[in-house]
Structure formats: C-alpha cells, structure tokens
Short mmCIF file of C-alpha atoms in Angstrom, two decimals:
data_model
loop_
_atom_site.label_atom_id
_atom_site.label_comp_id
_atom_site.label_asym_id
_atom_site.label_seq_id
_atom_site.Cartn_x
_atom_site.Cartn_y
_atom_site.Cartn_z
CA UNK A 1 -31.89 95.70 57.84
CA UNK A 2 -31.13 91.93 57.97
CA UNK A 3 -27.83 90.47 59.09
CA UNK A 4 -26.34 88.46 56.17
CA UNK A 5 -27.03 84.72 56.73
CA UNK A 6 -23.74 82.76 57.46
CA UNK A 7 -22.88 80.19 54.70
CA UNK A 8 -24.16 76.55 55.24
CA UNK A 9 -21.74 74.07 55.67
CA UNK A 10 -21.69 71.13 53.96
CA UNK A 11 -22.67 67.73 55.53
CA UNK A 12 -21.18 64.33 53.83
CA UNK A 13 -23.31 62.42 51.53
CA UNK A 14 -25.31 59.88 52.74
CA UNK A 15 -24.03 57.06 50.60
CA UNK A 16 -21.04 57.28 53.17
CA UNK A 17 -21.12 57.02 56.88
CA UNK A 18 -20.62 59.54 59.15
CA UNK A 19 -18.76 59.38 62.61
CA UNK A 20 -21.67 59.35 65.00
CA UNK A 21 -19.39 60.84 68.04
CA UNK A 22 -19.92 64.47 69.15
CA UNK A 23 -17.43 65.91 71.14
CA UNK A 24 -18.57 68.14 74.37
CA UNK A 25 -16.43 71.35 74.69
CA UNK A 26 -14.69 72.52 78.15
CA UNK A 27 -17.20 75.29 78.46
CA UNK A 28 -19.87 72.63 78.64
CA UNK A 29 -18.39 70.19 81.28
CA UNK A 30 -20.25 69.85 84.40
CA UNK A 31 -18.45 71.01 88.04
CA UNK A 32 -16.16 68.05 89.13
CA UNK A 33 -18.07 65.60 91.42
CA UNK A 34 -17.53 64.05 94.93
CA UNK A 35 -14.52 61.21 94.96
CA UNK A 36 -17.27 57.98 95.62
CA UNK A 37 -19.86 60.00 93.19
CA UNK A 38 -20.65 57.50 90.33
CA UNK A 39 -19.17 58.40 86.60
CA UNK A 40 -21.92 59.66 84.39
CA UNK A 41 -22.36 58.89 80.95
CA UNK A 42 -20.09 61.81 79.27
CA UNK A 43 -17.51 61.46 81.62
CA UNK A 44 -13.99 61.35 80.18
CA UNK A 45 -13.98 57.70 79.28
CA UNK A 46 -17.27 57.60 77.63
CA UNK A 47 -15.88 61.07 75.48
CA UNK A 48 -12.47 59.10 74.45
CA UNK A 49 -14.31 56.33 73.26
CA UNK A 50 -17.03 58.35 71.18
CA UNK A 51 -14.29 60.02 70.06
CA UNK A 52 -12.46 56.95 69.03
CA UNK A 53 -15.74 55.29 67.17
CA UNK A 54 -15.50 58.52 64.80
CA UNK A 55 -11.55 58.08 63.88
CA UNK A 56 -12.51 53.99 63.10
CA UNK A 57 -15.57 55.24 61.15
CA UNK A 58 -13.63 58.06 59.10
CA UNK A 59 -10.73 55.45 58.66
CA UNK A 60 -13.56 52.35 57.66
CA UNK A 61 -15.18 55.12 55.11
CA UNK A 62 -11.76 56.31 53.34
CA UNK A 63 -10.71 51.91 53.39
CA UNK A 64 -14.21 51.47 51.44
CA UNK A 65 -13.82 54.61 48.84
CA UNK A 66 -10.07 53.84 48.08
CA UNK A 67 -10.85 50.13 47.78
CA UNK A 68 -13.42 50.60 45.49
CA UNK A 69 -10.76 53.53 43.33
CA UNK A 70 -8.35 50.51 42.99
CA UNK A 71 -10.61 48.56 41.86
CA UNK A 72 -10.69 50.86 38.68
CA UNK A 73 -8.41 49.76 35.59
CA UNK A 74 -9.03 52.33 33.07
CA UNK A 75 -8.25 56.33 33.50
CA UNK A 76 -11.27 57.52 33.02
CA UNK A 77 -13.26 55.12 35.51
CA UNK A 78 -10.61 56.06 38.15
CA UNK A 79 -11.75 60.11 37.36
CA UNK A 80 -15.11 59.48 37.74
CA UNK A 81 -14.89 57.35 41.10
CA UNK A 82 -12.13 60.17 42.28
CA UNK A 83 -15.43 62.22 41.71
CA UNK A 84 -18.06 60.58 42.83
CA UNK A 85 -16.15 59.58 46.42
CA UNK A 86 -15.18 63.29 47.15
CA UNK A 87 -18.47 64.68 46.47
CA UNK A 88 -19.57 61.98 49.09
CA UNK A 89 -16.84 63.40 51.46
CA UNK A 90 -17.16 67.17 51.13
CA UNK A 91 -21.31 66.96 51.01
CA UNK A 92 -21.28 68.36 46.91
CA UNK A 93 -23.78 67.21 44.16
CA UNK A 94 -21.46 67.92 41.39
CA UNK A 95 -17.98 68.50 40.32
CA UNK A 96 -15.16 67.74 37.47
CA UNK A 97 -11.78 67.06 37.25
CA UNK A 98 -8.78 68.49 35.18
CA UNK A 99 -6.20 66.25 34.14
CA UNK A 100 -2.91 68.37 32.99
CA UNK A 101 0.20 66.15 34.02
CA UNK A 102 3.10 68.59 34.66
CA UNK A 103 5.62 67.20 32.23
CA UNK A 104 3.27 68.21 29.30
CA UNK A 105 2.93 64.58 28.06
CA UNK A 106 -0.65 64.04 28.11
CA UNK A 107 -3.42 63.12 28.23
CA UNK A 108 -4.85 66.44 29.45
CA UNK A 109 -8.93 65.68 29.48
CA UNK A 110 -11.14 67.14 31.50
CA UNK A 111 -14.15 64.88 33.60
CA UNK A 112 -17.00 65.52 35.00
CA UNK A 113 -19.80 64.51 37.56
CA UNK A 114 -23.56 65.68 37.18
CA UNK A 115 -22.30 67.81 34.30
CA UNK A 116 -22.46 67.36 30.77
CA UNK A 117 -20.06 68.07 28.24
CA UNK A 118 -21.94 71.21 27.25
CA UNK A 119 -21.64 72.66 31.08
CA UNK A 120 -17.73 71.80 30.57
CA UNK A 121 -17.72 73.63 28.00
CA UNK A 122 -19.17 76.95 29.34
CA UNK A 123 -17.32 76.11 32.79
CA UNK A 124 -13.73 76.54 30.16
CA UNK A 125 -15.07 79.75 28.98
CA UNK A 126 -13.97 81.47 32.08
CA UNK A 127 -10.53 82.93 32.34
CA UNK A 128 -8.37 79.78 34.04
CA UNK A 129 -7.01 82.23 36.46
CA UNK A 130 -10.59 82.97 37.70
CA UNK A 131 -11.62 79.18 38.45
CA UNK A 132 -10.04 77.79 41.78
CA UNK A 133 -8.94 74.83 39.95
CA UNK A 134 -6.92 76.99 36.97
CA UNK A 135 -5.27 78.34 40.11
CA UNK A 136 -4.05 75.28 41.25
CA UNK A 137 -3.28 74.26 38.15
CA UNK A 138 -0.90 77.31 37.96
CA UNK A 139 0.29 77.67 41.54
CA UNK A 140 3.74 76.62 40.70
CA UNK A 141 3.96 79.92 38.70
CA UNK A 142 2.40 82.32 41.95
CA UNK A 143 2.11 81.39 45.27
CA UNK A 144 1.79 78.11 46.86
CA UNK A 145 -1.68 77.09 47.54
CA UNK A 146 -2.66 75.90 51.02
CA UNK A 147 -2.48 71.87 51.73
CA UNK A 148 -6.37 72.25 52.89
CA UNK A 149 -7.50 73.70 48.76
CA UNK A 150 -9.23 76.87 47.72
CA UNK A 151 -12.83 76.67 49.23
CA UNK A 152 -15.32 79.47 47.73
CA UNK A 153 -18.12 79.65 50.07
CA UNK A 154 -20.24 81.69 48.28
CA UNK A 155 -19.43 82.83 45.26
CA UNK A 156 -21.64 85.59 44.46
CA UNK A 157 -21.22 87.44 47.21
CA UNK A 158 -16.85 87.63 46.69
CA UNK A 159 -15.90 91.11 45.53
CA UNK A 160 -13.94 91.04 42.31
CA UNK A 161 -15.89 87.86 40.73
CA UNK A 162 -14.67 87.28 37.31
CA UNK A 163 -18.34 88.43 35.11
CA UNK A 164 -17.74 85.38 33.24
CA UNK A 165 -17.30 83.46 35.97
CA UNK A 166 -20.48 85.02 37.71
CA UNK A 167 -22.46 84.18 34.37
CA UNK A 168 -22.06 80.55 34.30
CA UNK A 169 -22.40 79.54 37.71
CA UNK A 170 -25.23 81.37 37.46
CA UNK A 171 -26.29 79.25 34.40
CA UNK A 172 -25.01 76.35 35.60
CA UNK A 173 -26.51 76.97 39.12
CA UNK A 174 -23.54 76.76 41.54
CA UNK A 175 -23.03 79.09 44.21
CA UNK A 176 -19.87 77.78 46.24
CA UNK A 177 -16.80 75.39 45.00
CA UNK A 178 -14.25 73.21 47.30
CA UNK A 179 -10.87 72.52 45.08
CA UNK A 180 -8.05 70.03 45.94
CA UNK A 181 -5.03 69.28 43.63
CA UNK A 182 -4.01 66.11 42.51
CA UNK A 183 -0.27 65.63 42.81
CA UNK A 184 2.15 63.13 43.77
CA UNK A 185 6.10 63.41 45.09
CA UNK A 186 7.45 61.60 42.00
CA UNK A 187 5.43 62.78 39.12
CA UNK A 188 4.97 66.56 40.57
CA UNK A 189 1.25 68.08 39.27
CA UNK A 190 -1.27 65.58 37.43
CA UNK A 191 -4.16 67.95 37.27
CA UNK A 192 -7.17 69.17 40.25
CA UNK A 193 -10.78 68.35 41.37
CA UNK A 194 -13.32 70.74 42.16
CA UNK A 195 -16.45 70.42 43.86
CA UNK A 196 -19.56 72.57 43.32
CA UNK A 197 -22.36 73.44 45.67
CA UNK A 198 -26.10 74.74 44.59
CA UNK A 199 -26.20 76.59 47.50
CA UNK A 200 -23.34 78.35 49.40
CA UNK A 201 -21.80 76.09 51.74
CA UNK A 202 -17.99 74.88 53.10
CA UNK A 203 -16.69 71.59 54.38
CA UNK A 204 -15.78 71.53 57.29
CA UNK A 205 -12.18 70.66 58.96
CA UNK A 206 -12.69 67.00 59.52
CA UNK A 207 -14.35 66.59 55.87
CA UNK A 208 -11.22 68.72 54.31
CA UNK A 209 -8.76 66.23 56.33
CA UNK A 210 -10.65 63.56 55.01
CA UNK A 211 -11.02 64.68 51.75
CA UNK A 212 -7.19 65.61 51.51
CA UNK A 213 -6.10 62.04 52.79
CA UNK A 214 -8.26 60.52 50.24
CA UNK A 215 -7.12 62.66 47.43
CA UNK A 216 -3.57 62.38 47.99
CA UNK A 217 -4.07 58.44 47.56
CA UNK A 218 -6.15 58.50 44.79
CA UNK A 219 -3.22 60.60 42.97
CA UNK A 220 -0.73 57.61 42.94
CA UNK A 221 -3.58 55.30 41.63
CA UNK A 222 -4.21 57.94 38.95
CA UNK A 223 -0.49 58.66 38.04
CA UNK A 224 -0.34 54.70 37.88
CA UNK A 225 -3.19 54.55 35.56
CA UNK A 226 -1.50 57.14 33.35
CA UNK A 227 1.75 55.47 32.57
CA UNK A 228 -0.35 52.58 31.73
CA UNK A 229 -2.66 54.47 29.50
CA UNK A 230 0.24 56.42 27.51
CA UNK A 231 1.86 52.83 27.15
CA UNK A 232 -1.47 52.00 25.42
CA UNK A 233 -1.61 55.06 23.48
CA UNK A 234 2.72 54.48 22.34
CA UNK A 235 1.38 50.58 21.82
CA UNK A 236 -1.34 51.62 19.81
CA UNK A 237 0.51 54.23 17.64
CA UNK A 238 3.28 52.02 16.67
CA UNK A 239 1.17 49.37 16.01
CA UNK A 240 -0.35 50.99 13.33
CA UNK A 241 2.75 52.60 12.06
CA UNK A 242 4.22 48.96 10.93
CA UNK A 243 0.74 48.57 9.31
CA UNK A 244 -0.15 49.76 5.74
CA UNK A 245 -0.92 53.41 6.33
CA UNK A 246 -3.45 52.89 3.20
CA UNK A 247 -4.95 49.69 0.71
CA UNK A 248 -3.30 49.73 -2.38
CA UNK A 249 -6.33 50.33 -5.53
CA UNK A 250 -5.87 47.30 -7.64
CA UNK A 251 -8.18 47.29 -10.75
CA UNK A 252 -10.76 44.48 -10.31
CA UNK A 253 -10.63 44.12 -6.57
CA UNK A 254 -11.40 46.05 -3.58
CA UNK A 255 -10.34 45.73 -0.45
CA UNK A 256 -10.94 47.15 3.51
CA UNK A 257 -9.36 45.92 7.03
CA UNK A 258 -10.01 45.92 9.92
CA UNK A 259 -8.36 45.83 13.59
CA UNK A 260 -8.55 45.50 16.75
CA UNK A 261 -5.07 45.65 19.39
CA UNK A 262 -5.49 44.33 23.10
CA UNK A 263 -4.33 46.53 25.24
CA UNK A 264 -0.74 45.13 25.62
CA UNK A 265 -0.42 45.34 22.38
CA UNK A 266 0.00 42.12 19.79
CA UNK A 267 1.39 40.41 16.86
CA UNK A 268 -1.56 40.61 14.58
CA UNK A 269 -0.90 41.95 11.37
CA UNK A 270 -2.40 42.02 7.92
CA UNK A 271 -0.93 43.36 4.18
CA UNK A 272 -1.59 43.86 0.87
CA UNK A 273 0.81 44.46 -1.62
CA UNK A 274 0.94 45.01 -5.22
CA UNK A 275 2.86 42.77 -7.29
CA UNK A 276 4.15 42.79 -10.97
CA UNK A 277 1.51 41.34 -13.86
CA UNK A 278 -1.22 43.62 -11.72
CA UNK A 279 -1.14 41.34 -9.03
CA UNK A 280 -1.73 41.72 -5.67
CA UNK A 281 0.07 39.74 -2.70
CA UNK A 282 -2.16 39.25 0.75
CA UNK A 283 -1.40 37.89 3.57
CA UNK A 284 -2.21 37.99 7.71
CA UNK A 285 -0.77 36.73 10.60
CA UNK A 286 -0.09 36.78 14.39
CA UNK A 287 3.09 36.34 16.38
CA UNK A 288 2.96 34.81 19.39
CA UNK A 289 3.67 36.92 22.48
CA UNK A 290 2.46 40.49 23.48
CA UNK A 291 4.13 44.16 24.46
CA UNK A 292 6.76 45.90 22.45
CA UNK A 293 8.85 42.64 21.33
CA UNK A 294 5.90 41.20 19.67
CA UNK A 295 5.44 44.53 18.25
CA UNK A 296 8.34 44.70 16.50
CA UNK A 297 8.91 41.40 15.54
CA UNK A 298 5.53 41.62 13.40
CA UNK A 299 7.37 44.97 12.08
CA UNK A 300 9.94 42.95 10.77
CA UNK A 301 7.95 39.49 9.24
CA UNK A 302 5.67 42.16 7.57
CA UNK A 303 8.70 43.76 6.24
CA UNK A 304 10.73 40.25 5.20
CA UNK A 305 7.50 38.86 3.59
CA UNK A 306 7.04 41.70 1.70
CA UNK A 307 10.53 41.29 0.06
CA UNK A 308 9.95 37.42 -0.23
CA UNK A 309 6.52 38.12 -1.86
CA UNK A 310 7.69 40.45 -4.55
CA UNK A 311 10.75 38.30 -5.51
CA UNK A 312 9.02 35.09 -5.40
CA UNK A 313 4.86 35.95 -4.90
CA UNK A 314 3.56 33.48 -7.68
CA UNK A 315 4.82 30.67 -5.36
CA UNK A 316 3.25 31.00 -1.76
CA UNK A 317 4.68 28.02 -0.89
CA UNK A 318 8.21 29.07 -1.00
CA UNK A 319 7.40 32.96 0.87
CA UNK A 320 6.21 31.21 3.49
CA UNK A 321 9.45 28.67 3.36
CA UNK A 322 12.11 31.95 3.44
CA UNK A 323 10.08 33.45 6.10
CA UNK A 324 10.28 30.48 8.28
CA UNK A 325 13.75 29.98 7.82
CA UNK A 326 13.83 33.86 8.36
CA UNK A 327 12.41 33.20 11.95
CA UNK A 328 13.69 30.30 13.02
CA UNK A 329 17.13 32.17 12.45
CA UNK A 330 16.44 35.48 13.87
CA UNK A 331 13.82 34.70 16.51
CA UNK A 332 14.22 31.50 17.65
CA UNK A 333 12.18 31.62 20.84
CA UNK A 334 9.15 33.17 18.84
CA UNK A 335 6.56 30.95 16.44
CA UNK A 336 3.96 32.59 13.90
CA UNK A 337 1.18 31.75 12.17
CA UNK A 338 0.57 33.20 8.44
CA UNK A 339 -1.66 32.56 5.05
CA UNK A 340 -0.17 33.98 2.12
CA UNK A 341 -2.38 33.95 -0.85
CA UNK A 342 -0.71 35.18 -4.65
CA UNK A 343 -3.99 37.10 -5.81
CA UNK A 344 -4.69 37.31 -9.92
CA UNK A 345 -7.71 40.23 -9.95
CA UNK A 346 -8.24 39.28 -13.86
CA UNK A 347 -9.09 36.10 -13.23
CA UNK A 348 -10.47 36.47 -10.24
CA UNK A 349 -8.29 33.04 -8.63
CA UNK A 350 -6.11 33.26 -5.33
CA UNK A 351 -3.74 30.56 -4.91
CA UNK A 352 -3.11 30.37 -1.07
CA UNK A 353 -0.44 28.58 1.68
CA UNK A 354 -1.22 28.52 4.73
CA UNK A 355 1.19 28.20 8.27
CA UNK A 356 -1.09 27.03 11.09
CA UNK A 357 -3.49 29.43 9.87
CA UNK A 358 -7.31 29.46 9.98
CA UNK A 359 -8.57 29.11 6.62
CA UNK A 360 -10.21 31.73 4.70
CA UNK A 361 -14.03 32.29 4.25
CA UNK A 362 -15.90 32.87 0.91
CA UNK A 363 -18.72 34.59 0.90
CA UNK A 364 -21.35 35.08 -2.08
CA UNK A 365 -24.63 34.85 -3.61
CA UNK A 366 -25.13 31.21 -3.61
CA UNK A 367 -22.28 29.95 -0.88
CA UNK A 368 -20.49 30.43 2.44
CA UNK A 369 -18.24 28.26 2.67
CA UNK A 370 -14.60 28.16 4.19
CA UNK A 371 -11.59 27.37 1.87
CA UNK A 372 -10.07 24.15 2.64
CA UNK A 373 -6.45 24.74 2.82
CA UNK A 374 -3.97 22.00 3.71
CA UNK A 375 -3.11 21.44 7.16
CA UNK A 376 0.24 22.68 7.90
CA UNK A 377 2.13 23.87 11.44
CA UNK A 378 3.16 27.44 12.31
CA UNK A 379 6.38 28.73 11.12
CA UNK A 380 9.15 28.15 13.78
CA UNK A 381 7.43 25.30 15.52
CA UNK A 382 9.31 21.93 13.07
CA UNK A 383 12.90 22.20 11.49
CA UNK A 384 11.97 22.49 8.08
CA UNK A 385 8.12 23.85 7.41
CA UNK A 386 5.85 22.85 4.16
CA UNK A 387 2.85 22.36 3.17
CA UNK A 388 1.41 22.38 -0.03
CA UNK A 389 -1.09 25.63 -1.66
CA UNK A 390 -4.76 25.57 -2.95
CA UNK A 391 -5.99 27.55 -5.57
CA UNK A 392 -9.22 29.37 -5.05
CA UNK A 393 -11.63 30.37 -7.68
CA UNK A 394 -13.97 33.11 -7.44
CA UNK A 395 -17.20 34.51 -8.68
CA UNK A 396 -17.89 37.65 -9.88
CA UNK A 397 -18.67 40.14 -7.01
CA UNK A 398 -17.91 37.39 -4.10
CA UNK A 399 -15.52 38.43 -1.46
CA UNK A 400 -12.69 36.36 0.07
CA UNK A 401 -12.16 36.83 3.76
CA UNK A 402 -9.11 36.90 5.81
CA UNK A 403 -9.17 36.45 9.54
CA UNK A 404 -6.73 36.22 12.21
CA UNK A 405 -7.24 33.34 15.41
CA UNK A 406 -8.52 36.66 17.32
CA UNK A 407 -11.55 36.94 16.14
CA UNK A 408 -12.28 33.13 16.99
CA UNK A 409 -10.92 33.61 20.13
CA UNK A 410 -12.19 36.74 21.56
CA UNK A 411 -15.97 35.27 21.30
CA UNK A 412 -14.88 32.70 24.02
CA UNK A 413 -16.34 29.79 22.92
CA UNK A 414 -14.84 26.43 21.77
CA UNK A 415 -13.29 26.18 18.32
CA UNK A 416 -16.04 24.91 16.56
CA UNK A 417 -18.74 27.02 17.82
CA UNK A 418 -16.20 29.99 17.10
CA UNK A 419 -16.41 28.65 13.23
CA UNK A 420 -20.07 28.42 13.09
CA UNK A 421 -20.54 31.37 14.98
CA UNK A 422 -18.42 32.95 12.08
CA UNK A 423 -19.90 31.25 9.51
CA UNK A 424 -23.56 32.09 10.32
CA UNK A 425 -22.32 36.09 10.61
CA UNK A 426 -20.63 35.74 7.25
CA UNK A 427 -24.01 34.17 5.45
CA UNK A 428 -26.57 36.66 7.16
CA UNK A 429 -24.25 39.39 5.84
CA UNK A 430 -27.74 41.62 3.92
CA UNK A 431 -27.55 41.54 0.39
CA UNK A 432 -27.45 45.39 -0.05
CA UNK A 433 -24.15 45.51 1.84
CA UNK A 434 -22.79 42.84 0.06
CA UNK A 435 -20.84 44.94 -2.43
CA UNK A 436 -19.22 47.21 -0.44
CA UNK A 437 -16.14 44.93 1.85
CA UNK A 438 -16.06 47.64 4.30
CA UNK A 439 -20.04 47.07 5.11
CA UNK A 440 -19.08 43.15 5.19
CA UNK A 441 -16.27 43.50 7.35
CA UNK A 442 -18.17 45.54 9.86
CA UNK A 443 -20.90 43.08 9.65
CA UNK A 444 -19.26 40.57 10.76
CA UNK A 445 -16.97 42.09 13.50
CA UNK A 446 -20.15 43.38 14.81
CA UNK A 447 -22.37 40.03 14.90
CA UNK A 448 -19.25 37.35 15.73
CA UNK A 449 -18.40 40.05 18.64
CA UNK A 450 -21.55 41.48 19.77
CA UNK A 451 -22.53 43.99 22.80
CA UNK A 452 -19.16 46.28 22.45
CA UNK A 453 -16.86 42.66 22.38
CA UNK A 454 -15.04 43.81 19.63
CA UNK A 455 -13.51 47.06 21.33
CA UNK A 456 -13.64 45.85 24.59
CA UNK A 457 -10.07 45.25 26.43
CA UNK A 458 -8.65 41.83 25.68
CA UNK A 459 -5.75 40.17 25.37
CA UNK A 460 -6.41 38.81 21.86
CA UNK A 461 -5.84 41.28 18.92
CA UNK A 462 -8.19 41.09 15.89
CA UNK A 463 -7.61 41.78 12.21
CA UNK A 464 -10.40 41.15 9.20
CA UNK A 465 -9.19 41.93 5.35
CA UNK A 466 -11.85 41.45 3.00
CA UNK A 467 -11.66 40.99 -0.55
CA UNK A 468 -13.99 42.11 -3.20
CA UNK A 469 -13.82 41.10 -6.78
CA UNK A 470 -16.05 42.97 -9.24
CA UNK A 471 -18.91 41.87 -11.29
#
C-alpha cells in the first residue's frame, strides 16, 4: 500500500521576486574551526547577510505590489489588483474576492480572478458556512479565526466536505484554497479573499506573513475606495432625484434626454415642463462648481424656474431675468448658465433666451445648422442681466437640440473644433434614426464622445434634450 503523498506547497509566482537567501539549519553547521582558520563562505556573516538580502527583497516586492494597488482609483480595479498581487504571493492561479462591509451599507459584490461570472455563480451555490471565506465572513458570530487565514490543503481528502462544495471544485477544478480577511481597525469587516489551487498545495510561513502584511494594507486602500464610491453612488442618486423622474407627452412633440454626472457630481441640469395653451417650457443649464452644494443649488434654479416659467413662460426673457435676480440674491458666490426656450408644438416655433449658453442645434432633412441666439453673459456674473430672445421656426419632423458646455468640453478640443465636431455628428445622424430623438441623441453622444468618452470619469457633466416635432 502507498503512503499518501504530502501536499505540495505553493511557490510565489514568478511575476514577483523571490528572496534568493536560504538559511542553513544548526543540524547542518560544520564543527567549529581552529582560531587563525580562515572564515568559509557560510560562516555566520555570510548567513546574516543572505538572510538580510531576503527581508530587502520581500520588503522591495510588497513596496512594488502596494504601489501599484494605490495606484488604483476605482473599487473594482483595486479588487482585481488585491487579486492578482496575492495570487503572486501565495503561488495560486485563481481566486475571488467578497466584498460585504460590516455596517450593511454596501456595495456587497463579489470579484474574481481566472473565473468567470458563471464559476461565481456555482462557487455561491455552496452553503456560505462550507466555503473558508463565508467563514470569515461570519467569524464574528463563532470563533475568531486565526491572524494567518483558513488554508485548505487539499480539499478532497478533508472528512466532512460539504457534497456541494466537493461538486464544484470538482467542476471548477480546485483542489486546495488559502483565505485571508479584509478588515481594518476603524471600519471593522469589509469582506475576504480566497485563493484557489489546481492541485493541493499550502503557502508557506514566509508567503502567509507576506501575504497578511500585504492584505492588511490593501484593506485601508479598499475601505478608502468605498467611501468614495458610496459618495458617487449618494451623488448620483440625488442627482437624478432633482431631475424629471419622466418627459412630460405633449401632443405634437417628442422628446428624450440624456446625461452624464462626473464623478463629483455637477450642476448640469435639463427640464421640460408643460405649460398652459398646450405648451411646453424647456430649458438646460449648468451651475458652476461641483459636490453636494452644486447639487443642490441646481435643485433649487430647476425648482425657481419652473415657477417663473409657468407664471411668466411666453416671455423667456423675463424667466431668465427673475432667476438671475433669484441667484444673485440667494447665491451670490455661484454664476449659471441657462437657455430657456417657450415651446408652441402647434406651430411648431420655439422662441428662446439664452444666459451664456451654447446655442441650440437644428437638425433636419435639408439643414444642420445652429440657432443663432444673441450673445448674452451668465446669470450672476453683471448687476442687472438681459439679452434679447429669437424665435425659431421649425419643419415638420426636424428636431431641436439642447446641449449643455459638457458635451463641448469633455471631447477636449478647442471651442471651435468642439462645434464642428458637433455639428458633423449631428448631420451624419442616418436617416432611419432620424425620427426617433432617443436614436438621435444617442447618435450623437456616441460620435462627439467616442471610444467609452461619454461614460468615462470626468469632471464635466453632460446633458442632451432633443426635440422632435411631428410630420
């Protein structure tokens, strides 16, 4: 009968250094020598300073791995370098991570590293308090867990294996699992990381030690990451509560929006309002600044040029007028630009005034063209604002476009390219999407901000309204 083999033990990756010292045990040390006999080569000295090459190579291999963690600016980079460093460390191919902050707040997501989302998903099948990582997720409930993780050599030869556990590492083929929890002193549990092996196998003590040191950092970067990504997330959501949860339906127009917040959070805004006479009151703007007070000052122009625009919406000119007065009175450090435009669907005309605004673009069969609008300064910058309105006429089935500075900006070119840039989008719009403002809006968010530009992070928010009238 043959004697089981011994599990393997896992060696670090070799994307990162190892220490090249080796360390000669007592047992192995040679009788001592004659006083004048010459020091050989492993004498003490030579052993203290092999020894010391392997603490300034561990130390130069976790600088390099936590450099390049900090490096990371989004949550979900930072879980899949956390990954892809301690696989390096503890010799694994694969693992995932489980984040489950303590306080319940979110975002609890789960991350993984040579595993799809389909292997996730069997890997959740199994009961959490058969998975070394569901145990640390729950060891404030049992037990405390030791500081060096839950290391599962080999799996399928443990007695009491969970079945369902048994199944889907053998699907998945993993045979041993290293597990480390992420934590810090001020935000208690943020989740843990587990490591899987094809073939059974350990890390040894100096690869836990490093592995630990290197997790225990990369926790503070993480639970830095997730105040700013819940900040984003509270940004984002009220945001879009001070915008119009739907587009009114106005008989002989239709309209769609679109936006895009930076990840501070901004003063772009855009509305649409029905008036009296079936009429319909538009407008978009941007307040200058970023965070929560830009936030809610947009909350409350929106909300004062709505009331302006249903007491006095035939006459842009003087909404614009009581909600620069409104500003300069109530947030005198703080300067806007808007284009309010009094829109008659029957007739198909929009007469517009504009604050320091870029002017509108008209797209249709047989033009592009932008309106020209009067030039005029944004509201809160001169003691008394004015400027005079323009009527615009359109044809049957053209749409009228309303744009905030974003868009212009985000492409990161120089004003006029920005317009001709915008411009050429707006005429190659195809002529089968031309009836339908959402395809037009999307058409030209897409083509003015190409390769991913238009979700990308960046400090300049973007908002689109397009307006349809019917044949």
């Amino acid at each position: 009968m043959n004697a089981p083999h011994p599990a393997k033990v896992a060696g670090i990756d070799s994307t990162v250094p190892s220490p090249a010292h080796t360390v000669a045990s007592a047992a192995d040390a040679s009788p001592a020598a004659p006083p004048n006999t010459p020091r050989p080569a492993g004498a003490p000295g030579a052993l203290l300073q092999d020894r010391l090459a392997g603490w300034v190579s561990d130390l130069t291999t976790l600088h390099e791995l936590t450099e390049r963690l900090a490096r990371t600016d989004r949550l979900q980079d930072a879980l899949q370098e956390l990954l892809r460093a301690g696989a390096a460390l503890v010799g694994a191919r694969r693992g995932l991570v489980v984040l489950e902050p303590a306080d319940g707040l979110g975002p609890d997501t789960t991350a993984g590293l040579g595993l799809a989302r389909a292997d996730l998903g069997h890997i959740e099948t199994v009961p959490r308090s058969a998975l070394s990582y569901g145990r640390l997720l729950d060891a404030s409930a049992g037990p405390p867990v030791a500081e060096g993780g839950i290391a599962e050599p080999d799996l399928f030869s443990e007695k009491g294996l969970d079945p369902r556990h048994r199944e889907v590492a053998a699907r998945l083929g993993y045979a041993a699992s290293y597990a480390l929890p992420l934590s810090t002193e001020r935000t208690g549990r943020l989740g843990a990381a587990v490591w899987l092996y094809d073939e059974p196998a350990e890390p040894r003590e100096r690869q836990r030690h490093l592995a630990g040191l290197y997790t225990r950092n990369a926790a503070e970067h993480l639970a830095r990451l997730l105040e700013v990504e819940r900040t984003r997330t509270r940004m984002a959501t009220m945001t879009e509560e001070l915008l119009p949860s739907r587009l009114p339906r106005v008989p002989g127009v239709q309209l769609a929006a679109r936006r895009r917040t930076g990840p501070r959070g901004g003063g772009d805004w855009y509305d649409a309002l029905p008036l009296p006479d079936a009429a319909l009151g538009l407008a978009v703007g941007s307040v200058t600044g970023s965070g929560p007070s830009a936030v809610a000052a947009t909350g409350r122009l929106r909300a004062s040029l709505r009331a302006y625009a249903v007491m006095e919406g035939e006459d842009p000119v003087a909404v614009l007028s009581d909600l620069e007065l409104l500003l300069r009175l109530t947030e005198p450090a703080r300067s806007a630009t808007a284009l309010f435009g009094y829109c008659e669907p029957a007739l198909r005309r929009i007469t517009l005034a504009g604050a320091g605004h870029s002017p509108p673009l008209l797209i249709g069969e047989r033009r592009t063209e932008f309106v020209e609008t009067s030039v005029s300064a944004p509201l809160g910058m001169l003691a008394c604002w004015e400027a005079p309105s323009v009527e615009l006429q359109a044809e049957p089935g053209e749409t009228v476009l309303l744009y905030t500075d974003g868009l212009l900006h985000r492409t990161g070119d120089p004003v006029d390219r920005a317009f001709a840039r915008l411009h050429a989008a707006a005429a190659g719009v195809p002529r089968a999407k031309r009836h339908d403002p959402d395809a037009v809006a999307d058409h030209v968010l897409r083509t003015v901000l190409p390769d991913g530009a238009a979700d990308a992070d960046c400090e300049e928010d973007v908002v689109l309204l397009a307006v349809r009238f019917d044949q």
